[in-house]
Short mmCIF file of N, CA and C in Angstrom, two decimals:
data_model
loop_
_atom_site.label_atom_id
_atom_site.label_comp_id
_atom_site.label_asym_id
_atom_site.label_seq_id
_atom_site.Cartn_x
_atom_site.Cartn_y
_atom_site.Cartn_z
N UNK D 1 169.33 81.83 -135.66
CA UNK D 1 168.31 82.04 -134.64
C UNK D 1 168.43 83.43 -134.02
N UNK D 2 169.69 83.84 -133.72
CA UNK D 2 169.89 85.16 -133.11
C UNK D 2 169.44 86.27 -134.06
N UNK D 3 169.74 86.11 -135.35
CA UNK D 3 169.35 87.15 -136.31
C UNK D 3 167.84 87.22 -136.47
N UNK D 4 167.15 86.08 -136.40
CA UNK D 4 165.69 86.09 -136.49
C UNK D 4 165.09 86.77 -135.27
N UNK D 5 165.66 86.50 -134.09
CA UNK D 5 165.18 87.14 -132.86
C UNK D 5 165.43 88.64 -132.90
N UNK D 6 166.60 89.04 -133.38
CA UNK D 6 166.94 90.46 -133.49
C UNK D 6 165.99 91.14 -134.48
N UNK D 7 165.73 90.50 -135.61
CA UNK D 7 164.82 91.08 -136.59
C UNK D 7 163.41 91.22 -136.02
N UNK D 8 162.95 90.21 -135.29
CA UNK D 8 161.61 90.27 -134.67
C UNK D 8 161.55 91.40 -133.65
N UNK D 9 162.60 91.57 -132.87
CA UNK D 9 162.65 92.63 -131.86
C UNK D 9 162.62 94.00 -132.53
N UNK D 10 163.38 94.17 -133.60
CA UNK D 10 163.41 95.45 -134.31
C UNK D 10 162.04 95.75 -134.92
N UNK D 11 161.43 94.74 -135.55
CA UNK D 11 160.10 94.94 -136.13
C UNK D 11 159.07 95.29 -135.07
N UNK D 12 159.15 94.64 -133.92
CA UNK D 12 158.22 94.96 -132.83
C UNK D 12 158.42 96.39 -132.37
N UNK D 13 159.66 96.83 -132.31
CA UNK D 13 159.94 98.21 -131.93
C UNK D 13 159.37 99.21 -132.91
N UNK D 14 159.52 98.91 -134.21
CA UNK D 14 158.94 99.78 -135.24
C UNK D 14 157.41 99.81 -135.15
N UNK D 15 156.82 98.66 -134.92
CA UNK D 15 155.35 98.58 -134.80
C UNK D 15 154.88 99.39 -133.61
N UNK D 16 155.58 99.29 -132.48
CA UNK D 16 155.21 100.05 -131.29
C UNK D 16 155.35 101.54 -131.55
N UNK D 17 156.44 101.95 -132.20
CA UNK D 17 156.64 103.37 -132.51
C UNK D 17 155.55 103.87 -133.46
N UNK D 18 155.17 103.06 -134.44
CA UNK D 18 154.11 103.46 -135.37
C UNK D 18 152.79 103.63 -134.65
N UNK D 19 152.47 102.74 -133.72
CA UNK D 19 151.23 102.86 -132.96
C UNK D 19 151.25 104.12 -132.12
N UNK D 20 152.37 104.42 -131.52
CA UNK D 20 152.46 105.61 -130.68
C UNK D 20 152.31 106.87 -131.52
N UNK D 21 152.88 106.87 -132.74
CA UNK D 21 152.76 108.04 -133.60
C UNK D 21 151.34 108.20 -134.11
N UNK D 22 150.62 107.10 -134.33
CA UNK D 22 149.26 107.17 -134.85
C UNK D 22 148.27 107.65 -133.79
N UNK D 23 148.57 107.45 -132.52
CA UNK D 23 147.67 107.85 -131.45
C UNK D 23 147.80 109.35 -131.22
N UNK D 24 146.85 110.15 -131.70
CA UNK D 24 146.95 111.59 -131.53
C UNK D 24 146.83 111.98 -130.07
N UNK D 25 147.52 113.04 -129.71
CA UNK D 25 147.43 113.54 -128.35
C UNK D 25 146.28 114.50 -128.19
N UNK D 26 146.33 115.28 -127.15
CA UNK D 26 145.25 116.24 -126.90
C UNK D 26 145.43 117.54 -127.67
N UNK D 27 146.68 117.94 -127.89
CA UNK D 27 146.94 119.20 -128.56
C UNK D 27 146.28 119.23 -129.93
N UNK D 28 145.63 120.33 -130.26
CA UNK D 28 144.92 120.50 -131.54
C UNK D 28 143.79 119.50 -131.71
N UNK D 29 143.08 119.21 -130.65
CA UNK D 29 141.97 118.27 -130.77
C UNK D 29 140.69 118.89 -130.21
N UNK D 30 139.58 118.39 -130.72
CA UNK D 30 138.27 118.86 -130.25
C UNK D 30 137.40 117.64 -129.96
N UNK D 31 136.55 117.77 -128.96
CA UNK D 31 135.77 116.64 -128.46
C UNK D 31 134.35 117.06 -128.15
N UNK D 32 133.41 116.14 -128.34
CA UNK D 32 132.02 116.32 -127.90
C UNK D 32 131.85 115.50 -126.63
N UNK D 33 131.41 116.13 -125.56
CA UNK D 33 131.22 115.43 -124.30
C UNK D 33 129.94 114.62 -124.39
N UNK D 34 130.06 113.32 -124.14
CA UNK D 34 128.90 112.43 -124.22
C UNK D 34 128.33 112.10 -122.86
N UNK D 35 129.18 112.13 -121.84
CA UNK D 35 128.74 111.68 -120.52
C UNK D 35 129.58 112.34 -119.44
N UNK D 36 128.93 112.71 -118.33
CA UNK D 36 129.64 113.21 -117.14
C UNK D 36 129.04 112.51 -115.93
N UNK D 37 129.91 111.86 -115.17
CA UNK D 37 129.50 111.13 -113.96
C UNK D 37 128.35 110.17 -114.25
N UNK D 38 128.42 109.51 -115.40
CA UNK D 38 127.41 108.52 -115.77
C UNK D 38 126.15 109.08 -116.39
N UNK D 39 126.00 110.40 -116.43
CA UNK D 39 124.81 111.02 -117.02
C UNK D 39 125.07 111.38 -118.48
N UNK D 40 124.17 110.95 -119.37
CA UNK D 40 124.27 111.29 -120.79
C UNK D 40 123.94 112.76 -120.98
N UNK D 41 124.64 113.40 -121.91
CA UNK D 41 124.45 114.83 -122.16
C UNK D 41 123.23 115.08 -123.04
N UNK D 42 122.57 116.19 -122.76
CA UNK D 42 121.46 116.64 -123.60
C UNK D 42 121.96 117.75 -124.50
N UNK D 43 121.34 117.90 -125.66
CA UNK D 43 121.74 118.93 -126.63
C UNK D 43 121.39 120.32 -126.11
N UNK D 44 122.24 121.29 -126.35
CA UNK D 44 123.52 121.17 -127.03
C UNK D 44 124.59 120.59 -126.09
N UNK D 45 125.28 119.55 -126.57
CA UNK D 45 126.28 118.89 -125.73
C UNK D 45 127.51 119.78 -125.59
N UNK D 46 128.18 119.71 -124.44
CA UNK D 46 129.40 120.49 -124.23
C UNK D 46 130.52 120.05 -125.18
N UNK D 47 131.42 120.97 -125.45
CA UNK D 47 132.59 120.69 -126.27
C UNK D 47 133.86 120.98 -125.48
N UNK D 48 134.93 120.32 -125.87
CA UNK D 48 136.28 120.53 -125.30
C UNK D 48 137.24 120.73 -126.47
N UNK D 49 138.00 121.80 -126.45
CA UNK D 49 139.00 122.03 -127.49
C UNK D 49 140.34 122.29 -126.80
N UNK D 50 141.33 121.46 -127.13
CA UNK D 50 142.67 121.61 -126.58
C UNK D 50 143.54 122.28 -127.63
N UNK D 51 143.98 123.49 -127.36
CA UNK D 51 144.76 124.25 -128.33
C UNK D 51 146.26 124.11 -128.04
N UNK D 52 147.09 124.34 -129.05
CA UNK D 52 148.53 124.17 -128.87
C UNK D 52 149.17 125.23 -127.96
N UNK D 53 148.45 126.30 -127.69
CA UNK D 53 149.01 127.36 -126.83
C UNK D 53 148.78 127.09 -125.35
N UNK D 54 148.34 125.87 -125.01
CA UNK D 54 148.13 125.53 -123.61
C UNK D 54 146.78 125.98 -123.07
N UNK D 55 145.86 126.31 -123.97
CA UNK D 55 144.52 126.74 -123.57
C UNK D 55 143.51 125.65 -123.92
N UNK D 56 142.50 125.53 -123.08
CA UNK D 56 141.39 124.62 -123.32
C UNK D 56 140.12 125.43 -123.21
N UNK D 57 139.12 125.05 -123.97
CA UNK D 57 137.86 125.78 -123.88
C UNK D 57 136.82 125.15 -124.77
N UNK D 58 135.70 125.82 -124.84
CA UNK D 58 134.61 125.33 -125.66
C UNK D 58 133.29 125.91 -125.22
N UNK D 59 132.26 125.18 -125.52
CA UNK D 59 130.90 125.56 -125.14
C UNK D 59 130.45 124.55 -124.08
N UNK D 60 130.03 125.05 -122.94
CA UNK D 60 129.62 124.19 -121.82
C UNK D 60 128.10 124.11 -121.76
N UNK D 61 127.46 123.81 -122.87
CA UNK D 61 126.01 123.74 -123.04
C UNK D 61 125.41 125.12 -123.21
N UNK D 62 125.57 126.00 -122.24
CA UNK D 62 124.99 127.35 -122.33
C UNK D 62 126.05 128.41 -122.60
N UNK D 63 127.12 128.34 -121.86
CA UNK D 63 128.14 129.39 -121.86
C UNK D 63 129.45 128.91 -122.48
N UNK D 64 130.19 129.87 -123.01
CA UNK D 64 131.56 129.60 -123.44
C UNK D 64 132.45 129.59 -122.21
N UNK D 65 133.48 128.76 -122.23
CA UNK D 65 134.41 128.69 -121.11
C UNK D 65 135.82 128.53 -121.64
N UNK D 66 136.79 128.76 -120.78
CA UNK D 66 138.18 128.56 -121.16
C UNK D 66 139.09 128.63 -119.96
N UNK D 67 140.29 128.14 -120.17
CA UNK D 67 141.31 128.16 -119.13
C UNK D 67 142.59 127.54 -119.67
N UNK D 68 143.55 127.36 -118.79
CA UNK D 68 144.82 126.77 -119.16
C UNK D 68 144.82 125.28 -118.86
N UNK D 69 145.66 124.55 -119.58
CA UNK D 69 145.87 123.13 -119.29
C UNK D 69 147.31 122.79 -119.57
N UNK D 70 147.78 121.75 -118.89
CA UNK D 70 149.12 121.23 -119.13
C UNK D 70 149.05 119.72 -118.96
N UNK D 71 149.58 118.99 -119.95
CA UNK D 71 149.60 117.53 -119.88
C UNK D 71 150.92 117.11 -119.25
N UNK D 72 150.81 116.22 -118.27
CA UNK D 72 151.99 115.69 -117.59
C UNK D 72 151.81 114.19 -117.45
N UNK D 73 152.36 113.44 -118.43
CA UNK D 73 152.17 111.99 -118.43
C UNK D 73 150.71 111.67 -118.66
N UNK D 74 150.12 110.88 -117.78
CA UNK D 74 148.72 110.49 -117.89
C UNK D 74 147.80 111.41 -117.11
N UNK D 75 148.26 112.65 -116.88
CA UNK D 75 147.43 113.60 -116.12
C UNK D 75 147.33 114.92 -116.87
N UNK D 76 146.20 115.58 -116.67
CA UNK D 76 146.00 116.93 -117.19
C UNK D 76 145.87 117.83 -115.97
N UNK D 77 146.61 118.92 -115.99
CA UNK D 77 146.50 119.92 -114.92
C UNK D 77 145.71 121.09 -115.49
N UNK D 78 144.45 121.22 -115.06
CA UNK D 78 143.60 122.31 -115.52
C UNK D 78 143.79 123.51 -114.62
N UNK D 79 144.00 124.69 -115.21
CA UNK D 79 144.01 125.92 -114.44
C UNK D 79 142.59 126.36 -114.18
N UNK D 80 142.41 127.47 -113.49
CA UNK D 80 141.05 127.97 -113.24
C UNK D 80 140.31 128.24 -114.55
N UNK D 81 139.04 127.86 -114.59
CA UNK D 81 138.21 128.08 -115.77
C UNK D 81 137.40 129.36 -115.58
N UNK D 82 137.24 130.08 -116.67
CA UNK D 82 136.35 131.25 -116.68
C UNK D 82 135.24 130.95 -117.68
N UNK D 83 134.08 131.52 -117.45
CA UNK D 83 132.94 131.27 -118.33
C UNK D 83 132.06 132.50 -118.41
N UNK D 84 131.36 132.62 -119.52
CA UNK D 84 130.35 133.67 -119.62
C UNK D 84 129.23 133.33 -118.63
N UNK D 85 128.30 134.24 -118.40
CA UNK D 85 127.34 134.08 -117.31
C UNK D 85 125.88 134.08 -117.76
N UNK D 86 125.59 133.48 -118.91
CA UNK D 86 124.20 133.41 -119.36
C UNK D 86 123.47 132.30 -118.60
N UNK D 87 122.22 132.57 -118.27
CA UNK D 87 121.40 131.54 -117.61
C UNK D 87 120.67 130.73 -118.67
N UNK D 88 120.54 129.45 -118.42
CA UNK D 88 119.82 128.55 -119.31
C UNK D 88 118.91 127.67 -118.47
N UNK D 89 117.93 127.05 -119.10
CA UNK D 89 117.04 126.17 -118.35
C UNK D 89 117.75 124.88 -117.92
N UNK D 90 117.17 124.24 -116.93
CA UNK D 90 117.64 122.91 -116.55
C UNK D 90 117.21 121.94 -117.64
N UNK D 91 117.89 120.89 -117.88
CA UNK D 91 119.06 120.38 -117.16
C UNK D 91 120.38 120.92 -117.69
N UNK D 92 120.33 121.89 -118.64
CA UNK D 92 121.57 122.41 -119.22
C UNK D 92 122.47 123.08 -118.19
N UNK D 93 121.91 123.83 -117.27
CA UNK D 93 122.74 124.49 -116.25
C UNK D 93 123.44 123.45 -115.38
N UNK D 94 122.75 122.37 -115.04
CA UNK D 94 123.36 121.33 -114.21
C UNK D 94 124.47 120.60 -114.96
N UNK D 95 124.26 120.31 -116.24
CA UNK D 95 125.32 119.60 -116.97
C UNK D 95 126.51 120.52 -117.20
N UNK D 96 126.27 121.81 -117.37
CA UNK D 96 127.37 122.77 -117.49
C UNK D 96 128.16 122.84 -116.19
N UNK D 97 127.46 122.92 -115.07
CA UNK D 97 128.12 122.95 -113.76
C UNK D 97 128.96 121.68 -113.55
N UNK D 98 128.42 120.53 -113.95
CA UNK D 98 129.15 119.26 -113.80
C UNK D 98 130.45 119.28 -114.61
N UNK D 99 130.40 119.80 -115.83
CA UNK D 99 131.61 119.87 -116.66
C UNK D 99 132.64 120.79 -116.04
N UNK D 100 132.23 121.99 -115.67
CA UNK D 100 133.19 122.95 -115.12
C UNK D 100 133.75 122.49 -113.78
N UNK D 101 132.97 121.73 -113.03
CA UNK D 101 133.47 121.14 -111.78
C UNK D 101 134.50 120.05 -112.08
N UNK D 102 134.24 119.24 -113.09
CA UNK D 102 135.15 118.14 -113.44
C UNK D 102 136.51 118.64 -113.93
N UNK D 103 136.52 119.76 -114.64
CA UNK D 103 137.75 120.27 -115.24
C UNK D 103 138.50 121.18 -114.28
N UNK D 104 138.88 120.64 -113.13
CA UNK D 104 139.60 121.41 -112.11
C UNK D 104 140.80 120.62 -111.61
N UNK D 105 141.91 121.30 -111.48
CA UNK D 105 143.09 120.71 -110.88
C UNK D 105 143.74 119.64 -111.74
N UNK D 106 144.52 118.78 -111.10
CA UNK D 106 145.27 117.73 -111.78
C UNK D 106 144.45 116.45 -111.73
N UNK D 107 144.06 115.96 -112.91
CA UNK D 107 143.21 114.78 -113.01
C UNK D 107 143.79 113.81 -114.04
N UNK D 108 143.46 112.54 -113.90
CA UNK D 108 143.91 111.54 -114.84
C UNK D 108 143.09 111.57 -116.11
N UNK D 109 143.69 111.08 -117.19
CA UNK D 109 142.96 110.97 -118.45
C UNK D 109 143.54 109.84 -119.29
N UNK D 110 142.77 109.41 -120.26
CA UNK D 110 143.23 108.40 -121.22
C UNK D 110 142.53 108.64 -122.55
N UNK D 111 143.27 108.41 -123.63
CA UNK D 111 142.70 108.46 -124.98
C UNK D 111 142.76 107.04 -125.52
N UNK D 112 141.61 106.53 -125.93
CA UNK D 112 141.53 105.20 -126.51
C UNK D 112 140.79 105.33 -127.83
N UNK D 113 141.55 105.37 -128.93
CA UNK D 113 140.94 105.60 -130.24
C UNK D 113 140.36 107.00 -130.30
N UNK D 114 139.06 107.10 -130.54
CA UNK D 114 138.39 108.40 -130.60
C UNK D 114 137.65 108.74 -129.32
N UNK D 115 138.01 108.07 -128.22
CA UNK D 115 137.35 108.32 -126.94
C UNK D 115 138.34 108.89 -125.94
N UNK D 116 137.96 109.99 -125.33
CA UNK D 116 138.73 110.61 -124.25
C UNK D 116 137.98 110.39 -122.96
N UNK D 117 138.68 109.88 -121.95
CA UNK D 117 138.11 109.72 -120.63
C UNK D 117 138.93 110.56 -119.66
N UNK D 118 138.26 111.45 -118.94
CA UNK D 118 138.92 112.28 -117.94
C UNK D 118 138.37 111.89 -116.58
N UNK D 119 139.25 111.54 -115.65
CA UNK D 119 138.84 111.23 -114.28
C UNK D 119 138.74 112.57 -113.55
N UNK D 120 137.64 113.25 -113.78
CA UNK D 120 137.46 114.63 -113.33
C UNK D 120 137.43 114.80 -111.83
N UNK D 121 137.56 116.05 -111.43
CA UNK D 121 137.52 116.42 -110.01
C UNK D 121 136.18 115.99 -109.40
N UNK D 122 136.21 115.75 -108.11
CA UNK D 122 135.02 115.33 -107.35
C UNK D 122 134.39 114.06 -107.91
N UNK D 123 135.22 113.18 -108.52
CA UNK D 123 134.72 111.90 -109.03
C UNK D 123 133.84 112.02 -110.26
N UNK D 124 133.87 113.14 -110.95
CA UNK D 124 133.03 113.35 -112.13
C UNK D 124 133.79 112.92 -113.38
N UNK D 125 133.61 111.67 -113.76
CA UNK D 125 134.26 111.11 -114.95
C UNK D 125 133.61 111.69 -116.20
N UNK D 126 134.45 112.20 -117.10
CA UNK D 126 133.99 112.79 -118.36
C UNK D 126 134.37 111.86 -119.50
N UNK D 127 133.40 111.54 -120.36
CA UNK D 127 133.66 110.72 -121.54
C UNK D 127 133.30 111.56 -122.76
N UNK D 128 134.25 111.68 -123.69
CA UNK D 128 134.04 112.52 -124.87
C UNK D 128 134.49 111.78 -126.12
N UNK D 129 133.92 112.19 -127.26
CA UNK D 129 134.24 111.61 -128.57
C UNK D 129 134.96 112.64 -129.42
N UNK D 130 136.07 112.21 -130.05
CA UNK D 130 136.88 113.11 -130.87
C UNK D 130 136.09 113.58 -132.09
N UNK D 131 136.18 114.88 -132.39
CA UNK D 131 135.57 115.42 -133.60
C UNK D 131 136.61 116.08 -134.49
N UNK D 132 137.83 116.29 -133.98
CA UNK D 132 138.89 116.90 -134.78
C UNK D 132 140.20 116.23 -134.40
N UNK D 133 140.86 115.63 -135.37
CA UNK D 133 142.12 114.93 -135.12
C UNK D 133 143.25 115.92 -134.90
N UNK D 134 144.24 115.48 -134.17
CA UNK D 134 145.44 116.27 -133.92
C UNK D 134 146.17 116.52 -135.22
N UNK D 135 146.71 117.70 -135.38
CA UNK D 135 147.47 118.04 -136.58
C UNK D 135 148.97 118.07 -136.31
N UNK D 136 149.34 117.76 -135.07
CA UNK D 136 150.78 117.82 -134.75
C UNK D 136 151.42 116.47 -134.87
#
């Protein structure tokens, strides 16, 4: 009985480790933003790319943007974002502003399969779909 329990415990540990290894992190990943604060995105949808050098960036509908990020447990600490300054028609400018507002400071996040949820600044929840798997 003890050996069966030990074997089951070891197998469960291996299964848990395998699941953790299969769940890609943010580093080397790219995402299409589908929703911000409950609003569906209009084309061209914003993108998020998390690079291994601690930089995040992409296209925020109209303008390119970028900044630093650091993952700490279930939180992402976004540094100040910089962006190009092209003007675009509404609603693209508003959705861009919503994204750049959400990606500020230390916020919670979760990855569930191919879905990234960021509990963005000022209550602006960001939901994105993975388009590039982690290579690390």
